[in-house]
Coordinates of N, CA and C in Angstrom, one line a residue:
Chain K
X1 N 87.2 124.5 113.5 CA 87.5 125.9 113.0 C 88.2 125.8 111.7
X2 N 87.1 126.0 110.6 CA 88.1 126.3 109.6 C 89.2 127.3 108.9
X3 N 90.1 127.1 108.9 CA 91.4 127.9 109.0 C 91.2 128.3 107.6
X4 N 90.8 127.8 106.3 CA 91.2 128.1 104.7 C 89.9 128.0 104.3
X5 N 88.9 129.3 104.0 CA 87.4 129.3 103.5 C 87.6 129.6 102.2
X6 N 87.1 128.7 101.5 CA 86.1 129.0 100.0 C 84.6 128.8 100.2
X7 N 84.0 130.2 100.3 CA 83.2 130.7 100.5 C 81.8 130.6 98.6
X8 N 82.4 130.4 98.1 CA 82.0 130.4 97.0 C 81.6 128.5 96.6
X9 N 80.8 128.0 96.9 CA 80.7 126.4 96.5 C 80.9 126.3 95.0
X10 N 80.1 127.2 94.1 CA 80.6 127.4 92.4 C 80.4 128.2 91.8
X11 N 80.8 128.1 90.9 CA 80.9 129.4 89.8 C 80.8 129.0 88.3
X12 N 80.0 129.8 87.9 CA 79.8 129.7 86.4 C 80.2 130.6 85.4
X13 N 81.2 130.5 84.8 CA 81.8 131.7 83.4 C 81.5 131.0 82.3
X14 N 81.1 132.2 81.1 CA 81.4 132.3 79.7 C 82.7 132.1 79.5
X15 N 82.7 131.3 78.5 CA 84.2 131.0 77.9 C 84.2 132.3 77.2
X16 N 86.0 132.5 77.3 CA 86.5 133.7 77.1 C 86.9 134.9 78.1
X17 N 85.9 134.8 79.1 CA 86.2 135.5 80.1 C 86.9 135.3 81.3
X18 N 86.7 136.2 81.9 CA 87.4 136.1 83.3 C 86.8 135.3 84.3
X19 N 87.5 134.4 85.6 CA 87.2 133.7 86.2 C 88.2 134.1 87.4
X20 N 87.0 134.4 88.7 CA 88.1 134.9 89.7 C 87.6 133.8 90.5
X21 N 88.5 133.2 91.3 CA 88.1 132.2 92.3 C 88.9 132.2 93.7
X22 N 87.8 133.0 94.5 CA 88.7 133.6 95.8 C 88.5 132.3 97.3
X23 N 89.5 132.9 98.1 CA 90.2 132.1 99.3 C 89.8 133.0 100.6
X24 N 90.0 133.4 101.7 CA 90.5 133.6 102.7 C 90.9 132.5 103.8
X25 N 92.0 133.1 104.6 CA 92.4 132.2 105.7 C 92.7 133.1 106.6
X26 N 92.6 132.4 107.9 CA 92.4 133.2 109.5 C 93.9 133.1 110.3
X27 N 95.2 132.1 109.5 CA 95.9 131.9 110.6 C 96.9 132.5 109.9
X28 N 97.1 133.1 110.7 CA 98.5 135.0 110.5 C 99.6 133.4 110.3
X29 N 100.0 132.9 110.4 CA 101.4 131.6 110.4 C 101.5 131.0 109.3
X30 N 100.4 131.1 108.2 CA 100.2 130.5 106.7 C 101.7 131.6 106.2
X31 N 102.6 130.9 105.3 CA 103.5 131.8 104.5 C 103.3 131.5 103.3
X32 N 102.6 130.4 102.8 CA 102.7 129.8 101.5 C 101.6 129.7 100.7
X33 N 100.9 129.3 100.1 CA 99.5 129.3 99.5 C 99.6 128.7 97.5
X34 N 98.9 127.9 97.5 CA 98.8 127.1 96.3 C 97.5 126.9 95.9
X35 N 97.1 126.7 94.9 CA 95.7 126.4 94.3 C 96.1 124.9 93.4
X36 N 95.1 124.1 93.9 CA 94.8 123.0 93.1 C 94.0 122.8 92.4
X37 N 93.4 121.9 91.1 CA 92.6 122.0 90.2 C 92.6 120.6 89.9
X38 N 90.6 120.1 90.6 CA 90.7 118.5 91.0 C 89.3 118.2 89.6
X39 N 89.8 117.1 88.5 CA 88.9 117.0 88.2 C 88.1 116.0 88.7
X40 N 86.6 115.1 88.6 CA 86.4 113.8 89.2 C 87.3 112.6 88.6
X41 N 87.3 111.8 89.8 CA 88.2 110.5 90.3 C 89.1 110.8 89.9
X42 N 90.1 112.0 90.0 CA 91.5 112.0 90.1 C 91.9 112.6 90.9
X43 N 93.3 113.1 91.9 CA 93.9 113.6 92.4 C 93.8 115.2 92.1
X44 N 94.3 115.5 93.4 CA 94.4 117.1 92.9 C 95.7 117.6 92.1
X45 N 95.7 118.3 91.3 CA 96.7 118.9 90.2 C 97.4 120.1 90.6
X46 N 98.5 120.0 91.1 CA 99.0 121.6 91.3 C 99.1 122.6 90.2
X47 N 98.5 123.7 90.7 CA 98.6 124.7 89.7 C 99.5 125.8 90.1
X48 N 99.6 126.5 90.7 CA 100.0 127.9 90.8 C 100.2 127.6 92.2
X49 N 101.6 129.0 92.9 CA 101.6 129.0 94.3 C 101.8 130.0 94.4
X50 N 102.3 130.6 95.7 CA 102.7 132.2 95.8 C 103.1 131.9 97.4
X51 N 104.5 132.8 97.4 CA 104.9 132.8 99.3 C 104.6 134.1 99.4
X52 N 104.1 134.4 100.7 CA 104.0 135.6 101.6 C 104.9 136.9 101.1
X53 N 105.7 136.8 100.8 CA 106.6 137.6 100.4 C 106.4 138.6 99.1
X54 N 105.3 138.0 98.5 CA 104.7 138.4 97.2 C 103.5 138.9 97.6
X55 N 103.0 139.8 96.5 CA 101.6 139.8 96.3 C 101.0 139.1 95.0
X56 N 101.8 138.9 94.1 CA 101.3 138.2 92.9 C 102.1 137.3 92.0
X57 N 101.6 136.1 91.5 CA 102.2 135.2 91.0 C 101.5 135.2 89.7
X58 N 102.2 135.2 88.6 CA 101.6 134.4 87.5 C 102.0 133.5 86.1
X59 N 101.7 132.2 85.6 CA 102.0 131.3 85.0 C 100.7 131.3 84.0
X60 N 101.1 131.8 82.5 CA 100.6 131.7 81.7 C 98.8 132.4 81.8
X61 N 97.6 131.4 81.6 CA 96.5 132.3 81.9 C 95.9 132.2 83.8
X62 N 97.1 132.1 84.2 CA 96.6 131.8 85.7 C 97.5 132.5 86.4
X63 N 97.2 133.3 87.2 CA 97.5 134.5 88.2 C 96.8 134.3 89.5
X64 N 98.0 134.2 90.5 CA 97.3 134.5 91.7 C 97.8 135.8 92.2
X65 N 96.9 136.3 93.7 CA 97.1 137.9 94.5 C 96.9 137.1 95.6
X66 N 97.5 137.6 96.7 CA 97.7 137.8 97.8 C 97.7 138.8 98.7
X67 N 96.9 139.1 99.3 CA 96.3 140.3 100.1 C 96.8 139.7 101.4
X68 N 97.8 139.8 102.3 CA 98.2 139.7 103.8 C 97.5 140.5 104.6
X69 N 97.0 141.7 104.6 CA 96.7 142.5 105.5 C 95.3 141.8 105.2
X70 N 94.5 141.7 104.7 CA 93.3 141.1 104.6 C 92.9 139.4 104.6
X71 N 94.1 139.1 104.3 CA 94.2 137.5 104.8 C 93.3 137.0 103.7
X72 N 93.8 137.0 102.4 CA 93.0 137.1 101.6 C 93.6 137.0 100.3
X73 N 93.4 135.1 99.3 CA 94.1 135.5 98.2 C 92.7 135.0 97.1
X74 N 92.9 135.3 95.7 CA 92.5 134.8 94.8 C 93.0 134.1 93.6
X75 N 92.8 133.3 92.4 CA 93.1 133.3 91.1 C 92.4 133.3 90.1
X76 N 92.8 133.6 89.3 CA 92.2 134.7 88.1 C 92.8 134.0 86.9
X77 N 91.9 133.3 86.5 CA 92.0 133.0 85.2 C 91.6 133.6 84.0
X78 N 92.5 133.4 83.2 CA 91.8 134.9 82.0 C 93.0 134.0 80.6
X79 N 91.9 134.1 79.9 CA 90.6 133.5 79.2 C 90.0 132.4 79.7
X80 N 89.1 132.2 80.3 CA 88.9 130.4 80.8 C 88.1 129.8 79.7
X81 N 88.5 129.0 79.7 CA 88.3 127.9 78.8 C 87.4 126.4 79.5
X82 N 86.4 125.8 78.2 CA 85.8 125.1 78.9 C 86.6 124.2 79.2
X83 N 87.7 123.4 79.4 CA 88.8 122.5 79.9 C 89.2 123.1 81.2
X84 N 88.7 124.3 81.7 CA 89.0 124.8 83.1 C 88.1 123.9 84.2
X85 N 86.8 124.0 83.2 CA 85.8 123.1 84.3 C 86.2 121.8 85.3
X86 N 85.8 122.7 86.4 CA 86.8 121.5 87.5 C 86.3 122.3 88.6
X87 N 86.9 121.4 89.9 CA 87.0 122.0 91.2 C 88.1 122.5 91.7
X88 N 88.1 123.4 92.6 CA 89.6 124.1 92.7 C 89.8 124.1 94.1
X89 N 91.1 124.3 94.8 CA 90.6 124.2 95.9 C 91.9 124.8 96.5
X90 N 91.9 126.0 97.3 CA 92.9 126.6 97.8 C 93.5 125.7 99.4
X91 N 95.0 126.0 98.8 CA 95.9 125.7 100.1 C 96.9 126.3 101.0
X92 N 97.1 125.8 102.2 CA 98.0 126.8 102.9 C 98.7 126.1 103.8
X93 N 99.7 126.5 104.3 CA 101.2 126.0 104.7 C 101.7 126.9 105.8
X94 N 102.1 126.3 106.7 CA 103.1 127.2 107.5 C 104.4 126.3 107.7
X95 N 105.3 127.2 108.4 CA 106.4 127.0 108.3 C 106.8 126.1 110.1
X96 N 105.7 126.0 110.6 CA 105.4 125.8 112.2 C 104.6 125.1 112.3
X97 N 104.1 124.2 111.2 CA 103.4 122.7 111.4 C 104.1 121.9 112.5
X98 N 103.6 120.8 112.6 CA 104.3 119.6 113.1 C 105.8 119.2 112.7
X99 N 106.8 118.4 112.8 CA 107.4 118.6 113.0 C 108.2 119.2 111.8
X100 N 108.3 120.2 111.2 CA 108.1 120.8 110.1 C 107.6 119.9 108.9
X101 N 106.4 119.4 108.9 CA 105.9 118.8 107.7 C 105.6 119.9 106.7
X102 N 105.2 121.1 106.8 CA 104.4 121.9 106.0 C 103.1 121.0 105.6
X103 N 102.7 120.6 106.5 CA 101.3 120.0 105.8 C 100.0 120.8 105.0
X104 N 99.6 120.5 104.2 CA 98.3 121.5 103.8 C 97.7 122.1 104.1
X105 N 96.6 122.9 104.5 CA 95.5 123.0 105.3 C 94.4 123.6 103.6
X106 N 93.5 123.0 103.9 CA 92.5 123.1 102.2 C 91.4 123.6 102.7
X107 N 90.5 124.4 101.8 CA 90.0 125.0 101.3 C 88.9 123.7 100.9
X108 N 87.2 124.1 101.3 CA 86.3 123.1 101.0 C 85.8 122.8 99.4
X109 N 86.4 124.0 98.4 CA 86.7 124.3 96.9 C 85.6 124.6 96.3
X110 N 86.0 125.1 95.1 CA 85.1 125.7 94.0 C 84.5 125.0 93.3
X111 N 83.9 124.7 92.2 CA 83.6 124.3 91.4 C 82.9 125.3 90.2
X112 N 84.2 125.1 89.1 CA 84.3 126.1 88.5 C 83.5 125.4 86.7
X113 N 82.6 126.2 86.7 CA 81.9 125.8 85.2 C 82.4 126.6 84.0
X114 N 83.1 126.3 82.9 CA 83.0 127.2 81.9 C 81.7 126.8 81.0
X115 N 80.8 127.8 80.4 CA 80.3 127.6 79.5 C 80.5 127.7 78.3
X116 N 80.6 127.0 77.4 CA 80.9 127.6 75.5 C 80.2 128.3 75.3
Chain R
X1 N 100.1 112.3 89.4 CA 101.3 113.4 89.0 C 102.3 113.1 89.5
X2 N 103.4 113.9 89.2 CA 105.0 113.4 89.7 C 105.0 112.2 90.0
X3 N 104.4 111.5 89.4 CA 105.0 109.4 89.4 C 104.2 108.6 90.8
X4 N 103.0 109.5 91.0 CA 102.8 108.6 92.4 C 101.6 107.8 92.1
X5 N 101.9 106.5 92.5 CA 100.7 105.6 92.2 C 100.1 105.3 93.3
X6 N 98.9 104.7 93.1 CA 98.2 104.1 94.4 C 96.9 103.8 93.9
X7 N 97.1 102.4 95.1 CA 96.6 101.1 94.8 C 95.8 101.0 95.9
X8 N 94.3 99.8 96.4 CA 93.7 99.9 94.9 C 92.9 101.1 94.3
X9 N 92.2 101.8 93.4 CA 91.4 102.7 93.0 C 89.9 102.7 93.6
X10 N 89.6 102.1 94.0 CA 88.7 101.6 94.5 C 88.6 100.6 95.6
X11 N 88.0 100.5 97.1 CA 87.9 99.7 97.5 C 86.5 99.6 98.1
X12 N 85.7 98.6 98.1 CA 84.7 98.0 99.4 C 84.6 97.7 100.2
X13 N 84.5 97.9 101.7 CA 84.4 96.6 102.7 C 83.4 96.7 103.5
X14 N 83.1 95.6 104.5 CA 81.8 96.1 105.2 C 82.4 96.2 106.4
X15 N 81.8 97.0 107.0 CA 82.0 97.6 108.7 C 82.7 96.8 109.8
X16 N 83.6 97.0 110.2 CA 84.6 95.8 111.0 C 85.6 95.4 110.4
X17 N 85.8 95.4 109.2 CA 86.6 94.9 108.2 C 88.3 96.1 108.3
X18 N 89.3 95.0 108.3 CA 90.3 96.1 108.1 C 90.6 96.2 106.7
X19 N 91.4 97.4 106.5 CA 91.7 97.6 105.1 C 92.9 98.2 104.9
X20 N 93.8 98.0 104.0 CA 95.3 98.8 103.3 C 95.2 99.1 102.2
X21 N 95.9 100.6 102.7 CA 96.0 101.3 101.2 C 97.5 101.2 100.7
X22 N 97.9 101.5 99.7 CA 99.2 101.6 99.1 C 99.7 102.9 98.4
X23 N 100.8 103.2 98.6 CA 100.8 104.9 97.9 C 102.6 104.3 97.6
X24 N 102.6 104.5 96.2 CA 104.0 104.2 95.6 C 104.5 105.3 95.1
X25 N 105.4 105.9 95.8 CA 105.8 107.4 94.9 C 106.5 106.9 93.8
X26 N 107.6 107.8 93.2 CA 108.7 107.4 92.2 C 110.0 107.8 93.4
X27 N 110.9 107.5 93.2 CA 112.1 107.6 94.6 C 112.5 109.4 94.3
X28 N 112.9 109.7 95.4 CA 113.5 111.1 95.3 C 112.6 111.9 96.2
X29 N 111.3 111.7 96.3 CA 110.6 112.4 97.6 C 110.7 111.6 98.5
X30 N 111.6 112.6 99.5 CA 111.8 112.0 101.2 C 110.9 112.4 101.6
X31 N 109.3 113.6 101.3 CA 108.6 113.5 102.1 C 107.2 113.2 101.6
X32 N 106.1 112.9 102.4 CA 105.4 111.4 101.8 C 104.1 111.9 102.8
X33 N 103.2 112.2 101.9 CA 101.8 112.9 102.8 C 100.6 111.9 102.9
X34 N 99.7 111.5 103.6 CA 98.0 110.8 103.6 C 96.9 111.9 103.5
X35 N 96.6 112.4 102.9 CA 95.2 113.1 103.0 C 94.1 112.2 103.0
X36 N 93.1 112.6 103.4 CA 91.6 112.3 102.7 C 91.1 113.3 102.6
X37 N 89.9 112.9 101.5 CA 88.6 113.9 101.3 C 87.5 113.4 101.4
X38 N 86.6 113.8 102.2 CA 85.0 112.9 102.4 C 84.1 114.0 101.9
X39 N 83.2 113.5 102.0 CA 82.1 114.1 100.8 C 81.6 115.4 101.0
X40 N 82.2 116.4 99.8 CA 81.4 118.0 100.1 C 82.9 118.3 101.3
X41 N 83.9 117.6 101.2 CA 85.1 118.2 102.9 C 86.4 118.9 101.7
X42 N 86.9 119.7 102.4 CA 88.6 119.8 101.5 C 88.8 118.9 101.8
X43 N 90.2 118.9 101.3 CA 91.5 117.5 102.2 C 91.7 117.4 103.4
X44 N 91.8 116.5 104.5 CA 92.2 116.4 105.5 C 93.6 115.7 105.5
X45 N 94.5 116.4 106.6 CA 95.9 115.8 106.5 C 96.1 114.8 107.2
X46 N 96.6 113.7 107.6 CA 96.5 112.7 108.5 C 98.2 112.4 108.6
X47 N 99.0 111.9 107.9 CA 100.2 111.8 108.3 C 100.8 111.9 107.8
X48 N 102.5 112.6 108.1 CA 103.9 112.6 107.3 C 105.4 111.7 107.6
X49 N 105.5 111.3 106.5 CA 106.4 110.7 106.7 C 108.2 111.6 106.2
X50 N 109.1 112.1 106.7 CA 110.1 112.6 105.9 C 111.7 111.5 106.6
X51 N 111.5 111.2 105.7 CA 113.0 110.4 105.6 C 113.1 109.3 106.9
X52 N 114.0 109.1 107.7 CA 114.2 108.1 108.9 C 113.4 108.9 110.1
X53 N 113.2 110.8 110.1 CA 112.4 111.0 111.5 C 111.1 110.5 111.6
X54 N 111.0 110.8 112.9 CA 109.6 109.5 113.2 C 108.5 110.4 112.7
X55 N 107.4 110.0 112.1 CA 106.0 110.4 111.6 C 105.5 111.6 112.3
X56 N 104.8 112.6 111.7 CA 104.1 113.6 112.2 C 102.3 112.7 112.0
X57 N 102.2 112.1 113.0 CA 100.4 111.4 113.3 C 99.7 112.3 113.3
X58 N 99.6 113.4 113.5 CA 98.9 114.3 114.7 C 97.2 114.5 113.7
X59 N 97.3 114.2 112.4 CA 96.0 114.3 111.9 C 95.5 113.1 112.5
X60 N 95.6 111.9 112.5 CA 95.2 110.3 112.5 C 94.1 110.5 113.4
X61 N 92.8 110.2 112.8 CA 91.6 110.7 113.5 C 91.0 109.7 114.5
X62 N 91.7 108.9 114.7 CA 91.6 107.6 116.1 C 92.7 106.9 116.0
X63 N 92.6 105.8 116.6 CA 93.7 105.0 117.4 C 93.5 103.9 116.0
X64 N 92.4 103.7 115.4 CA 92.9 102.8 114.2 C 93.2 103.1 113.3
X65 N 93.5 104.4 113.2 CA 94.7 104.1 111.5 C 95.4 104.3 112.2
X66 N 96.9 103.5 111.4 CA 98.1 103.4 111.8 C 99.2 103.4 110.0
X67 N 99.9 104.1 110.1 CA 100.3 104.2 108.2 C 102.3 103.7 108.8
X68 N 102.5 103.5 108.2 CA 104.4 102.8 107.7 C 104.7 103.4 106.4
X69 N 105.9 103.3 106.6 CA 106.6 103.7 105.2 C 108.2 102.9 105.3
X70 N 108.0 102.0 104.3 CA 109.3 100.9 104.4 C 110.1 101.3 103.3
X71 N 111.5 101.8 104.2 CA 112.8 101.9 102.8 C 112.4 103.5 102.1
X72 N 111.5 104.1 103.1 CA 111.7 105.4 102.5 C 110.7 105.2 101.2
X73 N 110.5 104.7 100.6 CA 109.4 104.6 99.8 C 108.0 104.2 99.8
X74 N 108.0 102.9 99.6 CA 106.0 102.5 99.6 C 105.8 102.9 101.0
X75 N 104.6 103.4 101.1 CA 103.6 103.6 101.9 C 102.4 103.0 102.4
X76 N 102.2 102.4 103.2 CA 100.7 101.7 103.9 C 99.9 102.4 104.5
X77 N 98.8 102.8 104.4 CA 97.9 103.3 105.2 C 96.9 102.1 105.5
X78 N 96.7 102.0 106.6 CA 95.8 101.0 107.5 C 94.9 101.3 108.5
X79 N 93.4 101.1 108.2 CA 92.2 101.1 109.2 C 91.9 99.9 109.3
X80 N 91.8 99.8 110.9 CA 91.3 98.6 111.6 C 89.6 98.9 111.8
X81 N 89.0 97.9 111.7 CA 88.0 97.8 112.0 C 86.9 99.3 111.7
X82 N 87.2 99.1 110.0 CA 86.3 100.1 109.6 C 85.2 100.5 109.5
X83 N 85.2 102.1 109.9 CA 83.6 102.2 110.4 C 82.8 103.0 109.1
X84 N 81.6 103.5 109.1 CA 81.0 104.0 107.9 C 81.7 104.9 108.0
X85 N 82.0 106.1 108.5 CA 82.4 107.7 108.4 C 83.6 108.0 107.7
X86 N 84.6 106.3 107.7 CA 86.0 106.0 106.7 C 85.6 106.2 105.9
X87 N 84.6 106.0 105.0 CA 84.4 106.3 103.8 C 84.9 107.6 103.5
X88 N 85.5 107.8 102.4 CA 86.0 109.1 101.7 C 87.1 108.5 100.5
X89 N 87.7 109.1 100.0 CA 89.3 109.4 99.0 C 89.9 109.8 99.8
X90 N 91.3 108.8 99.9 CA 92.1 108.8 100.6 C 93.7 109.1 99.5
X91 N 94.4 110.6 100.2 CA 95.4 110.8 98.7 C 96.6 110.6 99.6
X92 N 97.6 110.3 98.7 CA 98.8 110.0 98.9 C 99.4 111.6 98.1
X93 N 100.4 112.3 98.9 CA 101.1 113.4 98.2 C 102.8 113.3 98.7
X94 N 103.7 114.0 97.9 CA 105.1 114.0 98.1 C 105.6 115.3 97.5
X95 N 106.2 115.8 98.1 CA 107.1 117.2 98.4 C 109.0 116.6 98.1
X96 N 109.0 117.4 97.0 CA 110.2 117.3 96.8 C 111.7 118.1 97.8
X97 N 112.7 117.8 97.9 CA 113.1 118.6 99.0 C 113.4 119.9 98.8
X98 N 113.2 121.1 99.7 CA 113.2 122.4 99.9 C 111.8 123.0 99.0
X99 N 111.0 122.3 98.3 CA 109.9 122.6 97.6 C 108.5 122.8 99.0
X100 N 107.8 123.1 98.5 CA 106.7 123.3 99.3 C 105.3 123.2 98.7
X101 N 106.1 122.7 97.5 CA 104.9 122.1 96.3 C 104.4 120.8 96.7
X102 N 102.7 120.4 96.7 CA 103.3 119.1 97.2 C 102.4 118.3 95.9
X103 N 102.7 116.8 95.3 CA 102.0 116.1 93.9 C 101.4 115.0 94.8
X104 N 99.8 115.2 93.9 CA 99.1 114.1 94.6 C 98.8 112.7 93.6
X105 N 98.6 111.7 94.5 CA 98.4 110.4 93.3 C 97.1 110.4 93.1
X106 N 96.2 109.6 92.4 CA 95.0 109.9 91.7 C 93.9 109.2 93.2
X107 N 94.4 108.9 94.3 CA 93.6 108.8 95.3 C 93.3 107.0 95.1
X108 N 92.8 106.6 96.4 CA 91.6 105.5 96.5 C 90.7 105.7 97.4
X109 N 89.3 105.8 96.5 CA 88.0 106.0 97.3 C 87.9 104.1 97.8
X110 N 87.4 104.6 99.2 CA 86.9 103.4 99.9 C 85.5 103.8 101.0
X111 N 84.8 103.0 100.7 CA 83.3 102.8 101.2 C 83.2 101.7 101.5
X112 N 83.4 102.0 102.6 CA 82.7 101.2 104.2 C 80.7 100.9 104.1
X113 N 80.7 99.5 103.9 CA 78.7 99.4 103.7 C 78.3 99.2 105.5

């Protein structure tokens, strides 16, 4: 059962524009939520996070939203740039893991194209 | 990122074969993650390590991985008698304390022939 869907396998933007790259998740106990940005043979990169308590985070051209009643976040990059080109991949946390690890729970991710 | 290395970047082995991984943070994270990613998968969590309490296993997808963490720092991840489906990138991540942020190291893909 997957708990964190990226429903979207890829996406392709014009540079300059806007790049939305959405999430949902099913388990009401997520409080936390982070987006990563993996390019090939490296690790994933943290970018952006946001706790429950919010509906919106944002750091420079990268914004996230958080929709709770809909169980539902996105991020929004604005201007993307072809250096955006990557896979992204949304994450989620609770506070009721094991023995409070907060361990991840990921998102099968995007793969985001900018075009020039 | 955040200083975490891991060794080697690459590994081979054939089927049966055991194998160790190594995940070297920088000191200062007491807590200390295994993910993998297999092909077309998100991450999978497999185990945590935070300070002297005992491990959270509860990802460990059979009885042969078994992972250590000596001195609070380096990390071992260990499969016995590897089967093909091991294959994937295997990440090492660390959570600074009260953060919820967590930095991953650049991974080691291993493929089981």
């Amino acid at each position: 059962d997957q708990q964190v869907k990226q429903n979207s396998p890829s996406l392709s933007v014009q540079e300059g524009r806007i790049s939305i790259l959405n999430c949902d998740y099913t388990n009401s106990m997520f409080d936390y939520f982070l987006w990563y940005k993996k390019y090939p043979a490296e690790g994933p990169t943290f970018l952006i996070s946001i706790s429950s308590i919010k509906d919106k985070n944002e750091d420079g051209r990268f914004t996230v939203f958080l929709n709770k009643s809909a169980k539902h976040l996105s991020l929004h990059i604005v201007p993307s740039q072809p250096g955006d080109s990557a896979v992204y991949f949304c994450a989620a946390s609770s506070p009721y893991s094991g023995a409070g690890s907060y361990q991840l729970t990921f998102g099968k991710g995007t793969k985001l194209s900018v075009i020039p | 990122g955040a200083g975490v290395s891991q060794s080697p970047s690459n590994k081979v082995t054939e089927k049966g074969k055991d194998v160790e991984l190594r995940c070297d943070p920088i000191s200062g994270h007491t807590a200390l993650y295994w993910y993998r990613q297999s092909l077309g998968q998100g991450l999978e969590f497999l185990i945590y390590f935070q300070g002297n309490s005992a491990p959270d296993k509860s990802g460990l997808p059979s009885d042969r991985f078994s992972a250590e963490r000596t001195g609070g720092s380096v990390s071992t991840l260990t499969i016995q008698r590897t089967q093909q489906e091991d294959s994937a990138v295997y990440l090492c991540a660390v959570r600074g304390q009260g953060a919820r942020e967590q930095f991953f190291g650049p991974g080691t893909r291993l493929t089981v022939l």
